[in-house]
XYZ file of N, CA and C in Angstrom:
267
model
N 105.606 -13.295 -23.671
C 106.026 -12.600 -22.470
C 105.435 -11.214 -22.390
N 105.836 -10.519 -21.380
C 105.320 -9.166 -21.125
C 105.670 -8.201 -22.260
N 106.884 -8.322 -22.792
C 107.307 -7.430 -23.877
C 106.366 -7.535 -25.066
N 106.009 -8.756 -25.467
C 105.135 -8.942 -26.625
C 103.722 -8.475 -26.337
N 103.268 -8.606 -25.096
C 101.934 -8.101 -24.735
C 101.884 -6.583 -24.879
N 102.914 -5.920 -24.359
C 102.958 -4.451 -24.441
C 103.124 -4.012 -25.894
N 104.005 -4.684 -26.624
C 104.221 -4.343 -28.033
C 102.936 -4.532 -28.844
N 102.237 -5.627 -28.626
C 100.973 -5.873 -29.327
C 99.927 -4.825 -28.984
N 99.844 -4.460 -27.711
C 98.888 -3.430 -27.298
C 99.184 -2.087 -27.938
N 100.469 -1.722 -27.992
C 100.846 -0.455 -28.625
C 100.587 -0.481 -30.129
N 100.806 -1.616 -30.751
C 100.530 -1.743 -32.185
C 99.036 -1.600 -32.467
N 98.221 -2.210 -31.638
C 96.769 -2.084 -31.797
C 96.333 -0.640 -31.603
N 96.903 0.039 -30.602
C 96.586 1.445 -30.363
C 96.975 2.303 -31.560
N 98.129 2.032 -32.134
C 98.570 2.775 -33.314
C 97.619 2.571 -34.494
N 97.196 1.342 -34.727
C 96.269 1.052 -35.824
C 94.927 1.752 -35.610
N 94.433 1.752 -34.367
C 93.166 2.441 -34.072
C 93.302 3.936 -34.318
N 94.430 4.515 -33.922
C 94.639 5.954 -34.148
C 94.710 6.285 -35.637
N 95.382 5.459 -36.399
C 95.460 5.685 -37.848
C 94.070 5.593 -38.469
N 93.282 4.611 -38.064
C 91.919 4.484 -38.585
C 91.086 5.713 -38.244
N 91.179 6.182 -37.012
C 90.408 7.365 -36.610
C 90.852 8.598 -37.411
N 92.151 8.732 -37.669
C 92.640 9.862 -38.456
C 92.031 9.850 -39.853
N 92.038 8.705 -40.517
C 91.489 8.634 -41.869
C 89.987 8.888 -41.897
N 89.272 8.429 -40.888
C 87.826 8.697 -40.825
C 87.578 10.191 -40.664
N 88.309 10.837 -39.753
C 88.131 12.281 -39.539
C 88.510 13.051 -40.794
N 89.604 12.705 -41.431
C 90.027 13.400 -42.649
C 88.985 13.242 -43.753
N 88.408 12.064 -43.889
C 87.406 11.817 -44.923
C 86.123 12.599 -44.653
N 85.673 12.579 -43.398
C 84.426 13.263 -43.063
C 84.591 14.780 -43.192
N 85.740 15.310 -42.788
C 85.958 16.754 -42.933
C 85.967 17.180 -44.402
N 86.387 16.305 -45.282
C 86.409 16.631 -46.707
C 85.002 16.672 -47.305
N 84.023 16.047 -46.652
C 82.657 16.018 -47.176
C 81.887 17.303 -46.906
N 82.270 18.073 -45.893
C 81.660 19.371 -45.560
C 80.150 19.307 -45.399
N 79.674 18.443 -44.503
C 78.240 18.353 -44.235
C 78.044 18.088 -42.748
N 77.190 18.906 -42.089
C 77.015 18.836 -40.641
C 76.468 17.481 -40.183
N 75.514 16.916 -40.923
C 74.935 15.629 -40.527
C 76.002 14.525 -40.532
N 76.919 14.612 -41.477
C 78.000 13.631 -41.518
C 78.960 13.811 -40.351
N 79.169 15.058 -39.920
C 80.011 15.307 -38.745
C 79.407 14.665 -37.506
N 78.086 14.862 -37.340
C 77.398 14.311 -36.174
C 77.407 12.782 -36.234
N 77.117 12.233 -37.389
C 77.134 10.774 -37.542
C 78.503 10.187 -37.275
N 79.539 10.850 -37.776
C 80.904 10.377 -37.543
C 81.268 10.482 -36.066
N 80.811 11.527 -35.399
C 81.093 11.678 -33.970
C 80.433 10.567 -33.164
N 79.190 10.261 -33.481
C 78.477 9.189 -32.759
C 79.145 7.844 -33.012
N 79.449 7.564 -34.277
C 80.123 6.302 -34.597
C 81.510 6.220 -33.960
N 82.208 7.335 -33.874
C 83.532 7.344 -33.251
C 83.444 7.030 -31.770
N 82.458 7.598 -31.103
C 82.277 7.313 -29.676
C 81.926 5.844 -29.472
N 81.043 5.304 -30.308
C 80.698 3.888 -30.204
C 81.915 2.999 -30.481
N 82.697 3.363 -31.474
C 83.895 2.598 -31.816
C 84.899 2.610 -30.666
N 85.137 3.795 -30.093
C 86.085 3.889 -28.988
C 85.579 3.145 -27.754
N 84.278 3.174 -27.513
C 83.723 2.423 -26.389
C 83.908 0.918 -26.611
N 83.709 0.463 -27.832
C 83.896 -0.950 -28.156
C 85.357 -1.359 -27.990
N 86.274 -0.525 -28.448
C 87.705 -0.808 -28.305
C 88.085 -0.825 -26.826
N 87.537 0.093 -26.037
C 87.818 0.105 -24.602
C 87.293 -1.168 -23.943
N 86.111 -1.616 -24.348
C 85.562 -2.859 -23.806
C 86.444 -4.055 -24.160
N 86.877 -4.136 -25.411
C 87.750 -5.237 -25.824
C 89.087 -5.202 -25.086
N 89.609 -4.003 -24.867
C 90.853 -3.862 -24.116
C 90.679 -4.361 -22.700
N 89.600 -3.944 -22.056
C 89.299 -4.388 -20.683
C 89.148 -5.914 -20.640
N 88.424 -6.470 -21.587
C 88.215 -7.916 -21.629
C 89.533 -8.669 -21.828
N 90.395 -8.159 -22.690
C 91.694 -8.796 -22.906
C 92.574 -8.718 -21.666
N 92.548 -7.582 -20.970
C 93.341 -7.458 -19.750
C 92.869 -8.431 -18.679
N 91.563 -8.627 -18.574
C 91.033 -9.602 -17.617
C 91.471 -11.007 -18.024
N 91.421 -11.309 -19.313
C 91.823 -12.636 -19.798
C 93.320 -12.877 -19.616
N 94.122 -11.809 -19.635
C 95.565 -11.945 -19.463
C 95.978 -12.076 -18.005
N 95.008 -12.005 -17.093
C 95.329 -12.263 -15.699
C 95.158 -11.100 -14.754
N 94.718 -9.959 -15.217
C 94.492 -8.826 -14.319
C 93.094 -8.950 -13.714
N 92.970 -9.887 -12.798
C 91.649 -10.231 -12.261
C 91.034 -9.117 -11.428
N 91.834 -8.150 -10.961
C 91.252 -7.051 -10.199
C 90.366 -6.159 -11.062
N 90.462 -6.283 -12.384
C 89.596 -5.524 -13.283
C 88.245 -6.194 -13.499
N 88.138 -7.464 -13.121
C 86.889 -8.202 -13.329
C 85.824 -7.680 -12.360
N 84.661 -7.408 -12.887
C 83.551 -6.903 -12.073
C 82.643 -8.058 -11.670
N 81.965 -7.901 -10.566
C 81.019 -8.923 -10.132
C 81.720 -10.024 -9.360
N 80.967 -11.051 -9.068
C 81.528 -12.164 -8.317
C 81.857 -13.306 -9.256
N 82.932 -13.964 -8.964
C 83.307 -15.140 -9.741
C 83.489 -16.299 -8.775
N 83.250 -17.478 -9.268
C 83.335 -18.671 -8.442
C 84.564 -19.452 -8.858
N 85.389 -19.782 -7.890
C 86.558 -20.605 -8.153
C 86.168 -22.064 -7.987
N 86.321 -22.838 -9.030
C 85.947 -24.247 -8.983
C 86.813 -24.975 -7.968
N 88.091 -24.661 -7.931
C 88.998 -25.322 -6.998
C 88.592 -25.056 -5.564
N 88.324 -23.820 -5.234
C 87.925 -23.487 -3.865
C 86.601 -24.136 -3.503
N 85.682 -24.166 -4.435
C 84.376 -24.770 -4.168
C 84.528 -26.257 -3.902
N 85.321 -26.955 -4.708
C 85.521 -28.386 -4.512
C 86.238 -28.670 -3.199
N 87.245 -27.878 -2.873
C 87.960 -28.081 -1.612
C 87.049 -27.828 -0.419
N 86.213 -26.811 -0.510
C 85.290 -26.510 0.587
C 84.296 -27.642 0.794
N 83.804 -28.219 -0.295
C 82.843 -29.320 -0.187
C 83.517 -30.565 0.377
N 84.757 -30.838 -0.009
C 85.460 -32.005 0.516
C 85.735 -31.874 2.002
N 86.127 -30.673 2.439
C 86.397 -30.454 3.846
C 85.126 -30.581 4.684
N 84.009 -30.132 4.141
C 82.745 -30.202 4.870
C 82.252 -31.641 4.956
N 82.492 -32.438 3.925
C 82.006 -33.822 3.934
C 82.938 -34.766 4.682
N 84.184 -34.366 4.925
C 85.156 -35.220 5.607
C 85.577 -34.562 6.926
N 84.812 -34.758 8.014
C 85.124 -34.099 9.279
C 86.371 -34.667 9.961
N 86.940 -35.766 9.471
C 88.123 -36.377 10.102
C 89.367 -35.502 9.938
N 89.374 -34.642 8.949
C 90.548 -33.794 8.723
C 90.631 -32.785 9.755
């Protein structure tokens, strides 16, 4: 149900935040500028990937208004073809 979807999403968000905290704490302990830059780039890529997965999951859960581009409904296509081939209706 909806409760478990929200609870699961919040749990995933919490785990991602904990992971980011440990990465930042580890990199700050190394005291090297190149590692700061590398960690920043990897963090941005990681967050972009998590955002993409979140968007994809929301579309899969039924929030079709988030889907980009055109999609074809098989049911509508079949009904349209049947109506066109059967003028008696």
